[in-house]
Amino acid sequence: MKQKRFLLDESELPRQWYNIQAEMINKPQPLLNPKTKQPVKSEELAHIFALECAKQELDTQHAWIDIPEEVQRRYRYYRSTPLVRAYALEEALGTPAHIYFKNESVNPLGSHKLNSAIPQCYYCKQEGVTNVTTETGAGQWGAALSYAAKTFGLECAVYQVKISMQQKPYRSSIMRTFGATVTGSPSMSTRAGKDIITADPNHPGSLGTAISEAVELATTTPNCKYTLGSVMSHVALHQTVIGLEAEKQMEMAGEYPDAVIACFGGGSNFAGLAFPFMRHQLKGQHAKNIDFIAAEPSSCPKLTKGKFEYDFGDAAGYTPLLPMYTLGHDFKPANIHAGGLRYHGAGVIVSQLLKDGYMRGVDIPQLESFDAGLLFARTEGIIPAPESCHAIAATIREAQKCKETGEEKVLLFCLSGHGLIDMTAYESFLNGDLINI
Amino acid sequence: MKQKRFLLDESELPRQWYNIQAEMINKPQPLLNPKTKQPVKSEELAHIFALECAKQELDTQHAWIDIPEEVQRRYRYYRSTPLVRAYALEEALGTPAHIYFKNESVNPLGSHKLNSAIPQCYYCKQEGVTNVTTETGAGQWGAALSYAAKTFGLECAVYQVKISMQQKPYRSSIMRTFGATVTGSPSMSTRAGKDIITADPNHPGSLGTAISEAVELATTTPNCKYTLGSVMSHVALHQTVIGLEAEKQMEMAGEYPDAVIACFGGGSNFAGLAFPFMRHQLKGQHAKNIDFIAAEPSSCPKLTKGKFEYDFGDAAGYTPLLPMYTLGHDFKPANIHAGGLRYHGAGVIVSQLLKDGYMRGVDIPQLESFDAGLLFARTEGIIPAPESCHAIAATIREAQKCKETGEEKVLLFCLSGHGLIDMTAYESFLNGDLINI
């Protein structure tokens, strides 16, 4: 009987994260202070983030960074996550391709986000911080942070994108179950929120507005730090546990991917899966050249239609200027159900890699994403998050090409989260009420 | 670093189920035909169930029954489930007890129910059945059956307890996502349903009413069989994969349980975890005498306050007469959130074992169950199903006794499912709106 799932012993789990910045041929351009237009230093970033995260953010020296023992201990609550061969999906597609997925949805919080929530809260605790705050879109990051904060004894305040809060009411219950306070953004509780509501009383919120509010709270509250679930380079760093595990697991399966595919909001699950594989490409170490594919929604296409330029990470302009592919920091994404992909820009590392041709973006319309998600559910038994449906759709496109050409390509994608909190989206889809954008 | 999770290689997964009936000293009393009062034969049961399931139901000869290759293949989609040491819960309780849980919630459908849905659909398919039907309370069984039916190409119709359908709206979306049709019970679509509604137009539904409707559909539709998620002995048989795995995993952990604990509705997850351990007790093979504890809700206390007698399995009296602990087949359980535990009787094997003193029941009030669930979520990071909260509460009681006595007992419980579809229940609990029954 052919093996379906591949898991690592706890002794084989990664003890270091992989910092791709140290090995990139063209380093990312520096983050700029918007006032002085000078490169931002880690001490400046540490006004917002934990100091250790600020240092990791700008570290272009060390390719490997030790995972603190305490973080490793907590990773063991759910890691390794399974690498799974999608036999039933392959059969349904009639494709000769071998499809694998890294199943981050079995994580207790339902997505890959916990991989960075744990170290961010750990560093905050180490540095004497008592309160953390953040933004959340679909709520996956907020849920992960709420739990991580609780386990380290930190208070947690979450700004949730208003439209996502309405679409996914259970998500705020989950955060409250873990003891966090949750506020819909834009709200009247910050200056940034008030300004946005004044300009547009019906603003549905975006990751950009929620980030502005959380950053404002962090910078105006003593002992409070901001944390972020994507975009930043230190988040991508923490997420590399996904790809480092997957690499060993693919070896167990006796295969090596021809394509590595992930959905793309700010880039965290994409970076996490892709960077450990990409390191061999940067150094020409492997015979195969992997096709790295980032799947974004057609309605928020920064990779395929954005411009590479300096822009703010948030709506109000509180963050440093970031060199990135962007649709503009005032871009208002459509109300698609994949709330985690409704972000105007791409992280600086990914942006540089895209510019340099190491990866490519594809854009997926909403209905195609749910078609893919439904097929995946009915074959593999897991209802995928609307975000992850984009990765599945992109994988199916590749698998169908293989069907035409007869190539037995090995396709690896990240199932970043499950969709059990997104059943209103599936309900709309099944009822034929979803618009195709 | 101490190991947190224990997983088995696919090569070590069980290839046979354990049939405790063959080794019980006092066999269960026979199921009776309500008209003739004669013991029911497997051919009669096969009017309702797949023939192979009917045979397994009455098999008191074979202690081990082969798991079909195709069922084994599908088990590998999610098995083994992890055995987890609950270090964080132990720490929060300050108990010297070692607490382990078998995590059936990482199963793609969110509970242990898939373990029996797969073989039941497999046998139906083998026997030329085209349609399956069932009842579901909280929806865990219905979701599992919907997916299993889809993978075997069977049509699936589910009667869901009306009150559970209202409390957990996403659950029916999940079943629909897997292609099932879902009807609230009591409904006007069957004679049994019409009779119930005529007598009590506001009847909230119960597992008993939904079973009546599904059985009626199965017996009046060609090529349609009824399937059941609990109570029956063949379901308990299929669920023994839980305990067979757990036994090997406890060995990996170098421990043996002093107590084995599970929540109790009809008995499926209890039987699944307990029977493989109990077989040693039946034969006096192990030095330790395990304390087997079934945790039921105070509002539906058949084990602690029911009578051992012959009773129907459903509200309308369509099933054979079963020798069991029961509150009466017309018992209307209160509207607690643990919908899966709202059943009036216990399976015949468990009833005999309880009568013979091999196990005991404890009853848990609703608020104590959610207190336990919240503590578990905030320590171990998994939001438990309201049903599973009862097992956690019973475990915490034992752990607290250990704290008083200083005993380092090993406690093993079944986390039968996650609570992500039950967030309305947690929301009520957090808001202080839940009544204590």
Tab-separated table of C-alpha atoms in Angstrom, chain B residues 23-407:
chain	number	residue	atom	x	y	z
B	23	GLU	CA	-14.147	-12.146	24.865
B	24	MET	CA	-16.766	-10.885	27.302
B	25	ILE	CA	-17.489	-13.260	30.130
B	26	ASN	CA	-21.179	-12.332	30.148
B	27	LYS	CA	-22.195	-11.808	26.530
B	28	PRO	CA	-24.673	-9.022	25.792
B	29	GLN	CA	-28.272	-10.213	25.907
B	30	PRO	CA	-29.787	-10.617	22.433
B	31	LEU	CA	-31.531	-7.908	20.437
B	32	LEU	CA	-35.219	-8.789	20.192
B	33	ASN	CA	-37.722	-8.491	17.391
B	34	PRO	CA	-40.382	-6.249	18.978
B	35	LYS	CA	-43.228	-8.254	17.411
B	36	THR	CA	-42.092	-11.824	18.065
B	37	LYS	CA	-39.864	-11.072	21.054
B	38	GLN	CA	-37.419	-13.546	19.487
B	39	PRO	CA	-33.679	-12.795	19.113
B	40	VAL	CA	-33.014	-10.826	15.935
B	41	LYS	CA	-30.969	-12.533	13.227
B	42	SER	CA	-28.427	-10.792	11.047
B	43	GLU	CA	-30.679	-11.250	7.962
B	44	GLU	CA	-33.362	-9.211	9.718
B	45	LEU	CA	-30.903	-6.468	10.670
B	46	ALA	CA	-29.777	-6.447	7.041
B	47	HIS	CA	-33.138	-4.962	6.070
B	48	ILE	CA	-31.817	-1.774	7.637
B	49	PHE	CA	-28.019	-2.059	7.632
B	50	ALA	CA	-25.406	-3.355	5.197
B	51	LEU	CA	-25.296	-7.134	5.545
B	52	GLU	CA	-21.673	-7.165	6.655
B	53	CYS	CA	-22.440	-4.643	9.403
B	54	ALA	CA	-25.432	-6.762	10.469
B	55	LYS	CA	-23.134	-9.779	10.759
B	56	GLN	CA	-20.555	-7.845	12.754
B	57	GLU	CA	-23.343	-6.617	15.018
B	58	LEU	CA	-24.137	-10.120	16.230
B	59	ASP	CA	-20.677	-11.679	15.997
B	60	THR	CA	-19.695	-13.105	19.385
B	61	GLN	CA	-17.176	-15.553	17.933
B	62	HIS	CA	-14.318	-13.624	16.381
B	63	ALA	CA	-12.218	-11.391	18.614
B	64	TRP	CA	-10.391	-9.920	15.628
B	65	ILE	CA	-12.003	-8.874	12.367
B	66	ASP	CA	-9.947	-7.918	9.315
B	67	ILE	CA	-10.134	-4.318	8.201
B	68	PRO	CA	-10.667	-4.405	4.411
B	69	GLU	CA	-7.641	-3.198	2.446
B	70	GLU	CA	-9.645	-0.343	0.902
B	71	VAL	CA	-10.765	0.842	4.347
B	72	GLN	CA	-7.177	0.687	5.574
B	73	ARG	CA	-6.177	2.804	2.588
B	74	ARG	CA	-8.686	5.480	3.499
B	75	TYR	CA	-7.762	5.380	7.191
B	76	ARG	CA	-4.304	6.443	6.075
B	77	TYR	CA	-5.714	9.784	4.974
B	78	TYR	CA	-5.665	10.836	8.610
B	79	ARG	CA	-4.488	8.002	10.836
B	80	SER	CA	-2.683	7.517	13.114
B	81	THR	CA	-4.088	10.388	15.126
B	82	PRO	CA	-1.633	11.803	17.650
B	83	LEU	CA	-1.407	10.714	21.260
B	84	VAL	CA	-0.508	13.925	23.083
B	85	ARG	CA	0.884	14.584	26.559
B	86	ALA	CA	-1.019	17.579	27.963
B	87	TYR	CA	1.909	19.191	29.767
B	88	ALA	CA	0.370	22.666	29.719
B	89	LEU	CA	-2.932	21.445	31.169
B	90	GLU	CA	-1.071	19.517	33.891
B	91	GLU	CA	0.885	22.650	34.764
B	92	ALA	CA	-2.241	24.808	34.926
B	93	LEU	CA	-3.867	22.280	37.269
B	94	GLY	CA	-0.730	21.838	39.371
B	95	THR	CA	-1.365	18.109	39.350
B	96	PRO	CA	1.210	15.330	39.625
B	97	ALA	CA	-0.966	13.263	37.249
B	98	HIS	CA	0.304	12.575	33.730
B	99	ILE	CA	-2.471	13.528	31.340
B	100	TYR	CA	-2.575	12.124	27.806
B	101	PHE	CA	-5.195	12.592	25.155
B	102	LYS	CA	-5.867	10.763	21.928
B	103	ASN	CA	-6.480	13.577	19.469
B	104	GLU	CA	-9.249	12.447	17.124
B	105	SER	CA	-9.978	16.106	16.320
B	106	VAL	CA	-7.234	16.322	13.676
B	107	ASN	CA	-9.218	13.986	11.498
B	108	PRO	CA	-10.258	15.990	8.402
B	109	LEU	CA	-13.924	15.963	9.415
B	110	GLY	CA	-13.150	17.081	12.939
B	111	SER	CA	-14.125	14.018	14.978
B	112	HIS	CA	-13.688	10.264	15.430
B	113	LYS	CA	-16.889	9.564	13.460
B	114	LEU	CA	-15.058	9.009	10.159
B	115	ASN	CA	-13.598	5.773	11.588
B	116	SER	CA	-16.966	4.073	11.182
B	117	ALA	CA	-18.375	6.103	8.270
B	118	ILE	CA	-15.672	4.735	5.973
B	119	PRO	CA	-16.291	1.008	6.585
B	120	GLN	CA	-20.077	1.419	6.612
B	121	CYS	CA	-19.991	3.113	3.197
B	122	TYR	CA	-17.441	0.595	1.954
B	123	TYR	CA	-19.673	-2.362	2.830
B	124	CYS	CA	-22.718	-0.631	1.306
B	125	LYS	CA	-20.815	-0.081	-1.931
B	126	GLN	CA	-19.628	-3.697	-1.959
B	127	GLU	CA	-23.205	-4.889	-1.559
B	128	GLY	CA	-24.583	-2.805	-4.428
B	129	VAL	CA	-26.271	-0.152	-2.314
B	130	THR	CA	-26.571	3.254	-4.033
B	131	ASN	CA	-28.023	5.485	-1.288
B	132	VAL	CA	-27.254	5.850	2.387
B	133	THR	CA	-29.150	7.740	5.033
B	134	THR	CA	-28.596	8.578	8.658
B	135	GLU	CA	-29.374	10.846	11.569
B	136	THR	CA	-26.998	13.370	13.063
B	137	GLY	CA	-27.121	15.374	16.269
B	138	ALA	CA	-24.305	17.863	16.549
B	139	GLY	CA	-23.484	17.050	12.943
B	140	GLN	CA	-20.157	15.296	13.386
B	141	TRP	CA	-21.513	11.949	12.227
B	142	GLY	CA	-23.443	13.515	9.371
B	143	ALA	CA	-20.364	15.335	8.130
B	144	ALA	CA	-18.254	12.199	8.306
B	145	LEU	CA	-20.865	10.125	6.481
B	146	SER	CA	-21.343	12.787	3.792
B	147	TYR	CA	-17.658	12.708	2.953
B	148	ALA	CA	-17.335	8.928	3.150
B	149	ALA	CA	-20.411	8.486	0.933
B	150	LYS	CA	-18.986	10.944	-1.621
B	151	THR	CA	-15.683	9.084	-1.828
B	152	PHE	CA	-17.514	5.809	-2.523
B	153	GLY	CA	-19.910	7.404	-5.012
B	154	LEU	CA	-23.021	6.938	-2.837
B	155	GLU	CA	-25.894	9.418	-2.522
B	156	CYS	CA	-26.348	10.597	1.050
B	157	ALA	CA	-29.433	11.949	2.888
B	158	VAL	CA	-29.031	13.179	6.456
B	159	TYR	CA	-31.716	13.905	9.059
B	160	GLN	CA	-30.256	16.436	11.475
B	161	VAL	CA	-31.766	17.067	14.921
B	162	LYS	CA	-33.639	20.345	14.452
B	163	ILE	CA	-32.282	22.084	17.542
B	164	SER	CA	-28.698	21.159	16.621
B	165	MET	CA	-29.272	22.417	13.082
B	166	GLN	CA	-30.291	25.779	14.521
B	167	GLN	CA	-27.463	25.894	17.067
B	168	LYS	CA	-24.794	24.859	14.575
B	169	PRO	CA	-25.776	26.242	11.166
B	170	TYR	CA	-22.348	25.648	9.655
B	171	ARG	CA	-22.651	21.931	10.194
B	172	SER	CA	-25.270	21.550	7.501
B	173	SER	CA	-23.142	23.675	5.143
B	174	ILE	CA	-20.321	21.209	5.710
B	175	MET	CA	-22.554	18.271	4.818
B	176	ARG	CA	-23.757	20.109	1.717
B	177	THR	CA	-20.166	20.894	0.756
B	178	PHE	CA	-19.625	17.138	0.652
B	179	GLY	CA	-22.700	16.742	-1.504
B	180	ALA	CA	-25.305	15.466	0.999
B	181	THR	CA	-28.926	16.588	1.304
B	182	VAL	CA	-29.846	17.662	4.822
B	183	THR	CA	-33.313	17.746	6.458
B	184	GLY	CA	-34.156	18.996	9.971
B	185	SER	CA	-35.856	16.372	12.183
B	186	PRO	CA	-38.692	16.017	13.041
B	187	SER	CA	-39.754	16.788	9.467
B	188	MET	CA	-42.905	16.324	7.445
B	189	SER	CA	-41.062	14.067	4.979
B	190	THR	CA	-41.733	10.801	6.865
B	191	ARG	CA	-44.662	9.280	8.651
B	192	ALA	CA	-42.663	9.123	11.900
B	193	GLY	CA	-41.803	12.817	11.607
B	194	LYS	CA	-45.412	13.800	10.881
B	195	ASP	CA	-46.638	11.856	13.920
B	196	ILE	CA	-44.107	13.545	16.183
B	197	ILE	CA	-44.907	17.035	14.882
B	198	THR	CA	-48.641	16.382	15.193
B	199	ALA	CA	-48.201	15.421	18.837
B	200	ASP	CA	-45.758	18.255	19.614
B	201	PRO	CA	-45.428	20.982	16.967
B	202	ASN	CA	-42.449	22.538	18.809
B	203	HIS	CA	-40.514	19.312	19.273
B	204	PRO	CA	-36.801	20.313	19.151
B	205	GLY	CA	-35.866	16.949	17.721
B	206	SER	CA	-33.564	14.362	19.256
B	207	LEU	CA	-31.335	11.592	17.993
B	208	GLY	CA	-34.341	9.336	18.606
B	209	THR	CA	-36.632	11.261	16.220
B	210	ALA	CA	-33.946	11.566	13.557
B	211	ILE	CA	-33.157	7.845	13.719
B	212	SER	CA	-36.850	7.041	13.201
B	213	GLU	CA	-36.992	9.198	10.096
B	214	ALA	CA	-33.773	7.841	8.598
B	215	VAL	CA	-34.762	4.220	9.276
B	216	GLU	CA	-38.130	4.859	7.652
B	217	LEU	CA	-36.442	6.337	4.576
B	218	ALA	CA	-34.048	3.374	4.350
B	219	THR	CA	-36.801	0.764	4.643
B	220	THR	CA	-39.074	2.462	2.102
B	221	THR	CA	-36.449	3.320	-0.541
B	222	PRO	CA	-34.926	0.749	-2.916
B	223	ASN	CA	-31.169	0.220	-2.667
B	224	CYS	CA	-30.970	2.485	0.373
B	225	LYS	CA	-29.376	1.494	3.672
B	226	TYR	CA	-29.371	3.109	7.037
B	227	THR	CA	-26.094	3.860	8.806
B	228	LEU	CA	-25.535	4.808	12.409
B	229	GLY	CA	-22.759	6.756	14.091
B	230	SER	CA	-22.975	5.225	17.552
B	231	VAL	CA	-24.882	2.842	19.849
B	232	MET	CA	-24.566	-0.283	17.636
B	233	SER	CA	-21.915	-2.889	18.312
B	234	HIS	CA	-20.494	-2.761	14.780
B	235	VAL	CA	-19.846	0.949	15.217
B	236	ALA	CA	-18.008	0.283	18.470
B	237	LEU	CA	-16.026	-2.362	16.587
B	238	HIS	CA	-14.878	0.073	13.899
B	239	GLN	CA	-13.931	2.654	16.504
B	240	THR	CA	-11.455	0.313	18.186
B	241	VAL	CA	-8.761	1.674	15.865
B	242	ILE	CA	-8.601	4.528	18.391
B	243	GLY	CA	-7.661	2.333	21.338
B	244	LEU	CA	-5.480	-0.049	19.348
B	245	GLU	CA	-3.377	2.871	18.197
B	246	ALA	CA	-3.414	4.461	21.657
B	247	GLU	CA	-2.119	1.265	23.239
B	248	LYS	CA	0.951	1.266	20.989
B	249	GLN	CA	1.410	5.000	21.478
B	250	MET	CA	1.250	4.731	25.282
B	251	GLU	CA	3.961	2.128	24.967
B	252	MET	CA	6.053	4.624	22.978
B	253	ALA	CA	5.532	7.047	25.857
B	254	GLY	CA	6.618	4.352	28.293
B	255	GLU	CA	3.415	4.522	30.323
B	256	TYR	CA	0.179	2.622	30.933
B	257	PRO	CA	-3.072	4.324	31.911
B	258	ASP	CA	-4.596	4.150	35.382
B	259	ALA	CA	-7.791	5.647	34.016
B	260	VAL	CA	-9.287	5.728	30.525
B	261	ILE	CA	-11.890	8.431	30.048
B	262	ALA	CA	-14.266	9.394	27.237
B	263	CYS	CA	-17.497	11.299	26.807
B	264	PHE	CA	-20.589	9.208	26.350
B	265	GLY	CA	-23.528	9.668	23.989
B	266	GLY	CA	-24.262	6.263	22.483
B	267	GLY	CA	-20.806	4.990	23.365
B	268	SER	CA	-18.796	5.060	20.139
B	269	ASN	CA	-15.719	7.024	21.158
B	270	PHE	CA	-15.784	5.513	24.634
B	271	ALA	CA	-15.882	1.986	23.229
B	272	GLY	CA	-13.266	2.833	20.628
B	273	LEU	CA	-10.718	3.997	23.172
B	274	ALA	CA	-11.643	1.693	26.054
B	275	PHE	CA	-12.253	-1.785	24.606
B	276	PRO	CA	-8.708	-2.498	23.398
B	277	PHE	CA	-7.413	-1.672	26.883
B	278	MET	CA	-10.270	-3.533	28.567
B	279	ARG	CA	-9.415	-6.783	26.785
B	280	HIS	CA	-6.447	-7.232	29.100
B	281	GLN	CA	-8.680	-6.682	32.096
B	282	LEU	CA	-11.188	-9.267	30.872
B	283	LYS	CA	-8.381	-11.787	30.751
B	284	GLY	CA	-6.483	-10.566	33.831
B	285	GLN	CA	-3.470	-9.971	31.574
B	286	HIS	CA	-2.225	-6.748	33.071
B	287	ALA	CA	-1.121	-5.886	36.568
B	288	LYS	CA	-2.936	-2.567	36.538
B	289	ASN	CA	-6.714	-2.468	36.849
B	290	ILE	CA	-7.794	0.464	34.729
B	291	ASP	CA	-10.602	2.749	35.928
B	292	PHE	CA	-12.831	3.128	32.839
B	293	ILE	CA	-14.879	6.313	33.099
B	294	ALA	CA	-17.713	7.343	30.765
B	295	ALA	CA	-18.621	11.030	31.110
B	296	GLU	CA	-22.233	11.880	30.329
B	297	PRO	CA	-24.109	15.169	30.688
B	298	SER	CA	-26.105	15.633	33.905
B	299	SER	CA	-29.126	16.401	31.742
B	300	CYS	CA	-29.041	13.018	29.960
B	301	PRO	CA	-27.801	10.565	32.620
B	302	LYS	CA	-28.636	7.092	31.359
B	303	LEU	CA	-25.504	5.493	32.820
B	304	THR	CA	-25.810	6.990	36.280
B	305	LYS	CA	-29.611	7.241	36.539
B	306	GLY	CA	-31.058	5.064	33.767
B	307	LYS	CA	-32.550	1.581	34.110
B	308	PHE	CA	-31.155	-1.568	32.538
B	309	GLU	CA	-34.024	-2.904	30.449
B	310	TYR	CA	-35.168	-3.679	26.913
B	311	ASP	CA	-35.994	-0.493	25.027
B	312	PHE	CA	-36.175	0.860	21.502
B	313	GLY	CA	-33.219	2.684	19.986
B	314	ASP	CA	-35.414	5.362	18.413
B	315	ALA	CA	-38.392	7.513	19.314
B	316	ALA	CA	-40.938	5.846	17.014
B	317	GLY	CA	-40.055	2.255	17.898
B	318	TYR	CA	-38.736	1.108	14.496
B	319	THR	CA	-35.555	-0.556	15.809
B	320	PRO	CA	-35.193	-3.948	17.487
B	321	LEU	CA	-35.512	-3.979	21.271
B	322	LEU	CA	-32.106	-3.435	22.810
B	323	PRO	CA	-30.996	-4.558	26.277
B	324	MET	CA	-29.544	-1.347	27.617
B	325	TYR	CA	-29.300	1.364	30.230
B	326	THR	CA	-31.982	3.793	29.150
B	327	LEU	CA	-33.971	6.814	30.204
B	328	GLY	CA	-36.854	5.630	28.012
B	329	HIS	CA	-37.038	5.957	24.231
B	330	ASP	CA	-39.442	8.907	24.579
B	331	PHE	CA	-37.012	10.827	26.820
B	332	LYS	CA	-36.653	14.416	25.605
B	333	PRO	CA	-33.183	15.648	26.524
B	334	ALA	CA	-32.626	19.305	27.423
B	335	ASN	CA	-31.151	21.563	24.727
B	336	ILE	CA	-27.549	21.385	25.824
B	337	HIS	CA	-24.862	22.270	23.297
B	338	ALA	CA	-23.317	18.801	23.417
B	339	GLY	CA	-25.808	17.546	20.838
B	340	GLY	CA	-23.932	14.295	20.354
B	341	LEU	CA	-24.635	13.298	23.959
B	342	ARG	CA	-28.393	13.862	23.803
B	343	TYR	CA	-29.366	10.208	23.440
B	344	HIS	CA	-31.560	8.223	25.763
B	345	GLY	CA	-29.709	4.916	25.847
B	346	ALA	CA	-26.326	3.192	25.900
B	347	GLY	CA	-25.119	0.545	23.445
B	348	VAL	CA	-25.721	-3.074	24.452
B	349	ILE	CA	-22.065	-4.001	24.962
B	350	VAL	CA	-21.336	-0.995	27.152
B	351	SER	CA	-24.569	-1.602	29.065
B	352	GLN	CA	-23.503	-5.172	29.881
B	353	LEU	CA	-20.011	-4.030	30.885
B	354	LEU	CA	-21.455	-1.354	33.148
B	355	LYS	CA	-23.812	-3.893	34.716
B	356	ASP	CA	-20.848	-6.204	35.316
B	357	GLY	CA	-18.766	-3.493	36.971
B	358	TYR	CA	-16.007	-3.111	34.344
B	359	MET	CA	-16.629	0.602	33.996
B	360	ARG	CA	-18.470	3.498	35.608
B	361	GLY	CA	-20.365	6.578	34.551
B	362	VAL	CA	-19.981	10.113	35.865
B	363	ASP	CA	-22.297	12.979	35.073
B	364	ILE	CA	-21.070	16.469	34.265
B	365	PRO	CA	-23.142	19.684	34.457
B	366	GLN	CA	-23.030	21.915	31.374
B	367	LEU	CA	-21.064	24.780	32.966
B	368	GLU	CA	-18.414	22.463	34.393
B	369	SER	CA	-17.963	20.991	30.922
B	370	PHE	CA	-17.355	24.419	29.339
B	371	ASP	CA	-15.080	25.540	32.200
B	372	ALA	CA	-12.988	22.468	31.425
B	373	GLY	CA	-13.099	23.140	27.678
B	374	LEU	CA	-11.958	26.738	28.104
B	375	LEU	CA	-9.029	25.748	30.304
B	376	PHE	CA	-8.054	23.082	27.781
B	377	ALA	CA	-8.228	25.563	24.891
B	378	ARG	CA	-6.123	28.143	26.692
B	379	THR	CA	-3.460	25.617	27.642
B	380	GLU	CA	-3.328	23.043	24.852
B	381	GLY	CA	-4.472	25.362	22.052
B	382	ILE	CA	-7.346	23.214	20.789
B	383	ILE	CA	-10.962	24.277	21.203
B	384	PRO	CA	-12.741	21.043	22.119
B	385	ALA	CA	-16.185	19.980	20.944
B	386	PRO	CA	-18.840	20.456	23.667
B	387	GLU	CA	-19.122	16.668	23.792
B	388	SER	CA	-15.394	16.239	24.384
B	389	CYS	CA	-15.528	18.892	27.127
B	390	HIS	CA	-17.273	16.271	29.259
B	391	ALA	CA	-14.289	13.939	28.977
B	392	ILE	CA	-11.956	16.797	29.841
B	393	ALA	CA	-14.052	17.721	32.888
B	394	ALA	CA	-14.008	14.125	34.126
B	395	THR	CA	-10.240	14.006	33.583
B	396	ILE	CA	-9.770	17.240	35.512
B	397	ARG	CA	-11.752	15.769	38.424
B	398	GLU	CA	-9.355	12.819	38.516
B	399	ALA	CA	-6.317	15.073	38.165
B	400	GLN	CA	-7.509	17.148	41.089
B	401	LYS	CA	-7.878	14.043	43.219
B	402	CYS	CA	-4.254	13.261	42.363
B	403	LYS	CA	-3.288	16.726	43.497
B	404	GLU	CA	-4.859	16.011	46.879
B	405	THR	CA	-3.318	12.574	47.269
B	406	GLY	CA	-0.029	13.276	45.521
B	407	GLU	CA	-0.498	10.248	43.237
